[in-house]
Amino acid sequence: MSRKKGKLYVITGPSGTGKGSICKEILKDIENEFSVSMTTREAREGEIHGKDYFFVTEEEFLDNIEKGNFLEHARVFGNLYGTPKDMVIKQLERGRNVILDIDVQGALQVKKAMPEAIMIFLLPPSLGELRKRLEGRGTDKADVIEKRLSGALSEIKLIGEYDYYVINDDIDTAISSVKSIMTAEECRVPDKVRDIIKKYEQEEKGE
């Protein structure tokens, strides 16, 4: 049987729903590969260029847009974010699953560019809890937190565009749910089943 192509998993949701924590756990599986995004925002304490993000100037980012080097890109709260498409395609062809941890705007662009992407939407247990999480992480100013909260409901209203949703009330339960989705997707009968049938035909013939 020919090598199976990897799957593209898009994990998104309002800021503060735990995308990063869940993706970190999913990536412990050696079959999964993280897609490093490019951004014009400043690196936060502890973040590493090329591992967490590719931190670039706005001029460099716009140059990549002009060259068509993004699978998706968007401006979010004043900063540009994008997914370099070459890396994604290369890893999928190698049989690796690619995990995209991106905002809702970018996720819908990916769905349009690659309809086969598996779309997972993370929800907070409530908007009140989401506020506590945003305030608790201490990385954003008060006005930015208010912008994120005001945009959260608009993002949640787009949930119908996704294949699955997971409520992150308990992080371990949420991680287990995402892993279960990935396990089910690995067993999905593909559109082209000839390779699967051929394997058993050859076995019957003793080949």
Tab-separated table of C-alpha atoms in Angstrom:
chain	number	residue	atom	x	y	z
A	1	MET	CA	0.000	0.000	0.000
A	2	SER	CA	1.325	3.457	-0.822
A	3	ARG	CA	2.293	5.753	2.012
A	4	LYS	CA	-0.767	7.431	3.499
A	5	LYS	CA	-0.825	11.199	3.249
A	6	GLY	CA	-0.949	13.121	6.506
A	7	LYS	CA	-4.010	15.023	7.694
A	8	LEU	CA	-4.302	18.732	8.364
A	9	TYR	CA	-5.946	19.570	11.707
A	10	VAL	CA	-7.010	23.158	12.308
A	11	ILE	CA	-7.512	23.916	16.005
A	12	THR	CA	-9.025	27.301	16.726
A	13	GLY	CA	-11.357	29.288	18.934
A	14	PRO	CA	-11.480	32.614	20.748
A	15	SER	CA	-8.264	33.799	22.388
A	16	GLY	CA	-7.943	32.246	25.855
A	17	THR	CA	-9.671	28.932	25.116
A	18	GLY	CA	-6.465	26.924	25.539
A	19	LYS	CA	-5.399	26.274	21.940
A	20	GLY	CA	-1.707	26.379	22.803
A	21	SER	CA	-1.935	24.038	25.792
A	22	ILE	CA	-3.977	21.456	23.900
A	23	CYS	CA	-1.736	21.576	20.824
A	24	LYS	CA	1.354	21.152	23.007
A	25	GLU	CA	-0.033	17.883	24.338
A	26	ILE	CA	-1.165	16.641	20.908
A	27	LEU	CA	2.330	17.284	19.546
A	28	LYS	CA	3.877	14.774	21.935
A	29	ASP	CA	2.814	12.184	19.355
A	30	ILE	CA	5.724	11.863	16.926
A	31	GLU	CA	3.298	11.486	13.994
A	32	ASN	CA	2.138	15.085	14.468
A	33	GLU	CA	3.962	18.181	13.279
A	34	PHE	CA	3.357	21.773	14.395
A	35	SER	CA	3.009	24.418	11.718
A	36	VAL	CA	5.032	27.431	12.828
A	37	SER	CA	3.282	30.664	11.901
A	38	MET	CA	4.847	33.948	10.881
A	39	THR	CA	3.931	37.125	12.739
A	40	THR	CA	4.797	40.801	13.014
A	41	ARG	CA	4.058	40.983	16.747
A	42	GLU	CA	6.811	41.213	19.330
A	43	ALA	CA	8.001	37.973	20.905
A	44	ARG	CA	6.736	37.353	24.429
A	45	GLU	CA	9.074	36.310	27.197
A	46	GLY	CA	10.360	32.796	26.578
A	47	GLU	CA	9.213	32.572	22.949
A	48	ILE	CA	11.800	31.404	20.416
A	49	HIS	CA	12.068	32.507	16.786
A	50	GLY	CA	11.460	29.553	14.472
A	51	LYS	CA	9.893	27.439	17.213
A	52	ASP	CA	6.942	29.420	18.539
A	53	TYR	CA	6.694	31.831	15.592
A	54	PHE	CA	8.789	33.323	12.848
A	55	PHE	CA	9.023	36.908	14.100
A	56	VAL	CA	9.415	39.273	11.144
A	57	THR	CA	8.954	42.926	10.254
A	58	GLU	CA	5.782	44.106	8.533
A	59	GLU	CA	7.812	44.723	5.377
A	60	GLU	CA	9.017	41.102	5.348
A	61	PHE	CA	5.492	39.839	5.961
A	62	LEU	CA	4.006	41.902	3.123
A	63	ASP	CA	6.747	40.633	0.822
A	64	ASN	CA	5.652	37.051	1.580
A	65	ILE	CA	2.034	37.937	0.794
A	66	GLU	CA	3.090	39.345	-2.554
A	67	LYS	CA	5.018	36.149	-3.341
A	68	GLY	CA	2.007	33.963	-2.464
A	69	ASN	CA	3.852	32.206	0.346
A	70	PHE	CA	0.913	31.904	2.775
A	71	LEU	CA	-1.808	29.303	3.162
A	72	GLU	CA	-3.650	31.931	5.191
A	73	HIS	CA	-2.923	35.298	6.690
A	74	ALA	CA	-4.795	37.880	8.708
A	75	ARG	CA	-4.382	41.037	10.738
A	76	VAL	CA	-5.418	40.420	14.341
A	77	PHE	CA	-5.445	43.238	16.906
A	78	GLY	CA	-2.955	45.241	14.888
A	79	ASN	CA	-0.509	42.420	14.119
A	80	LEU	CA	-0.148	40.221	11.038
A	81	TYR	CA	-0.165	36.409	11.293
A	82	GLY	CA	0.252	33.846	8.512
A	83	THR	CA	0.915	30.164	7.810
A	84	PRO	CA	3.748	29.466	5.323
A	85	LYS	CA	2.147	26.931	2.976
A	86	ASP	CA	5.301	25.178	1.739
A	87	MET	CA	5.970	23.589	5.125
A	88	VAL	CA	2.394	22.334	5.486
A	89	ILE	CA	2.300	20.665	2.081
A	90	LYS	CA	5.751	19.128	2.539
A	91	GLN	CA	4.862	17.541	5.875
A	92	LEU	CA	1.533	16.192	4.623
A	93	GLU	CA	3.277	14.542	1.675
A	94	ARG	CA	5.696	12.885	4.129
A	95	GLY	CA	2.732	11.271	5.879
A	96	ARG	CA	2.876	13.573	8.878
A	97	ASN	CA	-0.197	15.137	10.439
A	98	VAL	CA	0.067	18.921	10.594
A	99	ILE	CA	-1.474	20.835	13.486
A	100	LEU	CA	-2.474	24.454	12.929
A	101	ASP	CA	-3.057	26.547	16.049
A	102	ILE	CA	-4.546	29.704	14.535
A	103	ASP	CA	-7.242	32.328	15.022
A	104	VAL	CA	-10.738	32.000	13.606
A	105	GLN	CA	-10.106	34.334	10.658
A	106	GLY	CA	-7.134	32.293	9.525
A	107	ALA	CA	-8.900	28.985	10.091
A	108	LEU	CA	-11.668	29.843	7.642
A	109	GLN	CA	-9.102	30.852	5.035
A	110	VAL	CA	-7.442	27.452	5.428
A	111	LYS	CA	-10.791	25.700	5.000
A	112	LYS	CA	-11.325	27.581	1.745
A	113	ALA	CA	-7.806	26.807	0.476
A	114	MET	CA	-7.797	23.169	1.678
A	115	PRO	CA	-11.361	21.828	2.093
A	116	GLU	CA	-9.979	18.509	3.323
A	117	ALA	CA	-8.703	20.167	6.515
A	118	ILE	CA	-10.292	18.846	9.722
A	119	MET	CA	-11.713	21.814	11.609
A	120	ILE	CA	-11.894	21.739	15.430
A	121	PHE	CA	-13.390	24.671	17.374
A	122	LEU	CA	-12.497	25.168	21.043
A	123	LEU	CA	-15.105	26.792	23.257
A	124	PRO	CA	-14.747	28.280	26.741
A	125	PRO	CA	-17.263	27.012	29.323
A	126	SER	CA	-18.605	30.600	29.511
A	127	LEU	CA	-17.673	34.148	28.534
A	128	GLY	CA	-17.179	34.941	32.226
A	129	GLU	CA	-14.602	32.175	32.512
A	130	LEU	CA	-12.946	33.389	29.339
A	131	ARG	CA	-12.501	36.837	30.909
A	132	LYS	CA	-10.863	35.278	33.978
A	133	ARG	CA	-8.429	33.346	31.789
A	134	LEU	CA	-7.475	36.367	29.694
A	135	GLU	CA	-6.932	38.502	32.774
A	136	GLY	CA	-5.102	35.712	34.572
A	137	ARG	CA	-2.433	35.135	31.953
A	138	GLY	CA	-1.239	38.726	32.281
A	139	THR	CA	-0.002	39.161	28.711
A	140	ASP	CA	-2.521	41.711	27.427
A	141	LYS	CA	-3.522	45.195	28.479
A	142	ALA	CA	-7.091	45.853	29.621
A	143	ASP	CA	-8.172	47.411	26.329
A	144	VAL	CA	-6.866	44.414	24.374
A	145	ILE	CA	-8.739	42.027	26.677
A	146	GLU	CA	-11.964	43.933	26.049
A	147	LYS	CA	-11.402	43.698	22.284
A	148	ARG	CA	-10.810	39.958	22.540
A	149	LEU	CA	-13.979	39.455	24.591
A	150	SER	CA	-16.113	41.563	22.260
A	151	GLY	CA	-14.887	39.497	19.323
A	152	ALA	CA	-15.343	36.135	21.040
A	153	LEU	CA	-19.120	35.904	20.541
A	154	SER	CA	-18.797	36.854	16.858
A	155	GLU	CA	-16.252	34.050	16.458
A	156	ILE	CA	-18.453	31.540	18.293
A	157	LYS	CA	-21.290	32.323	15.864
A	158	LEU	CA	-19.107	30.844	13.097
A	159	ILE	CA	-19.036	27.399	14.725
A	160	GLY	CA	-21.274	26.009	11.974
A	161	GLU	CA	-18.285	26.184	9.621
A	162	TYR	CA	-16.438	23.544	11.665
A	163	ASP	CA	-16.465	19.756	11.806
A	164	TYR	CA	-16.103	19.366	15.586
A	165	TYR	CA	-16.276	21.422	18.770
A	166	VAL	CA	-14.672	20.821	22.161
A	167	ILE	CA	-15.561	22.731	25.345
A	168	ASN	CA	-12.398	23.350	27.349
A	169	ASP	CA	-13.809	23.250	30.863
A	170	ASP	CA	-11.210	20.736	32.058
A	171	ILE	CA	-7.933	20.674	30.135
A	172	ASP	CA	-7.356	16.916	30.423
A	173	THR	CA	-10.873	16.130	29.211
A	174	ALA	CA	-10.493	18.586	26.322
A	175	ILE	CA	-7.177	17.006	25.284
A	176	SER	CA	-8.770	13.552	25.390
A	177	SER	CA	-11.637	14.769	23.192
A	178	VAL	CA	-9.276	16.182	20.560
A	179	LYS	CA	-7.250	12.951	20.559
A	180	SER	CA	-10.462	10.959	20.083
A	181	ILE	CA	-11.377	13.106	17.080
A	182	MET	CA	-7.961	12.461	15.554
A	183	THR	CA	-8.243	8.708	16.176
A	184	ALA	CA	-11.643	8.615	14.474
A	185	GLU	CA	-10.333	10.600	11.495
A	186	GLU	CA	-7.471	8.146	11.011
A	187	CYS	CA	-10.077	5.403	10.558
A	188	ARG	CA	-12.272	7.347	8.157
A	189	VAL	CA	-12.896	5.532	4.871
A	190	PRO	CA	-11.193	7.683	2.214
A	191	ASP	CA	-12.811	8.803	-1.029
A	192	LYS	CA	-10.325	6.677	-2.962
A	193	VAL	CA	-10.444	3.181	-1.467
A	194	ARG	CA	-8.580	1.294	-4.200
A	195	ASP	CA	-5.325	1.029	-2.201
A	196	ILE	CA	-7.137	-0.497	0.766
A	197	ILE	CA	-8.930	-3.092	-1.355
A	198	LYS	CA	-5.761	-3.885	-3.328
A	199	LYS	CA	-3.908	-4.828	-0.126
A	200	TYR	CA	-6.443	-7.572	0.670
A	201	GLU	CA	-6.661	-8.750	-2.935
A	202	GLN	CA	-2.886	-9.263	-2.981
A	203	GLU	CA	-3.029	-11.126	0.314
A	204	GLU	CA	-5.723	-13.473	-1.032
A	205	LYS	CA	-3.538	-14.207	-4.059
A	206	GLY	CA	-0.561	-14.889	-1.820
A	207	GLU	CA	1.452	-12.008	-3.229
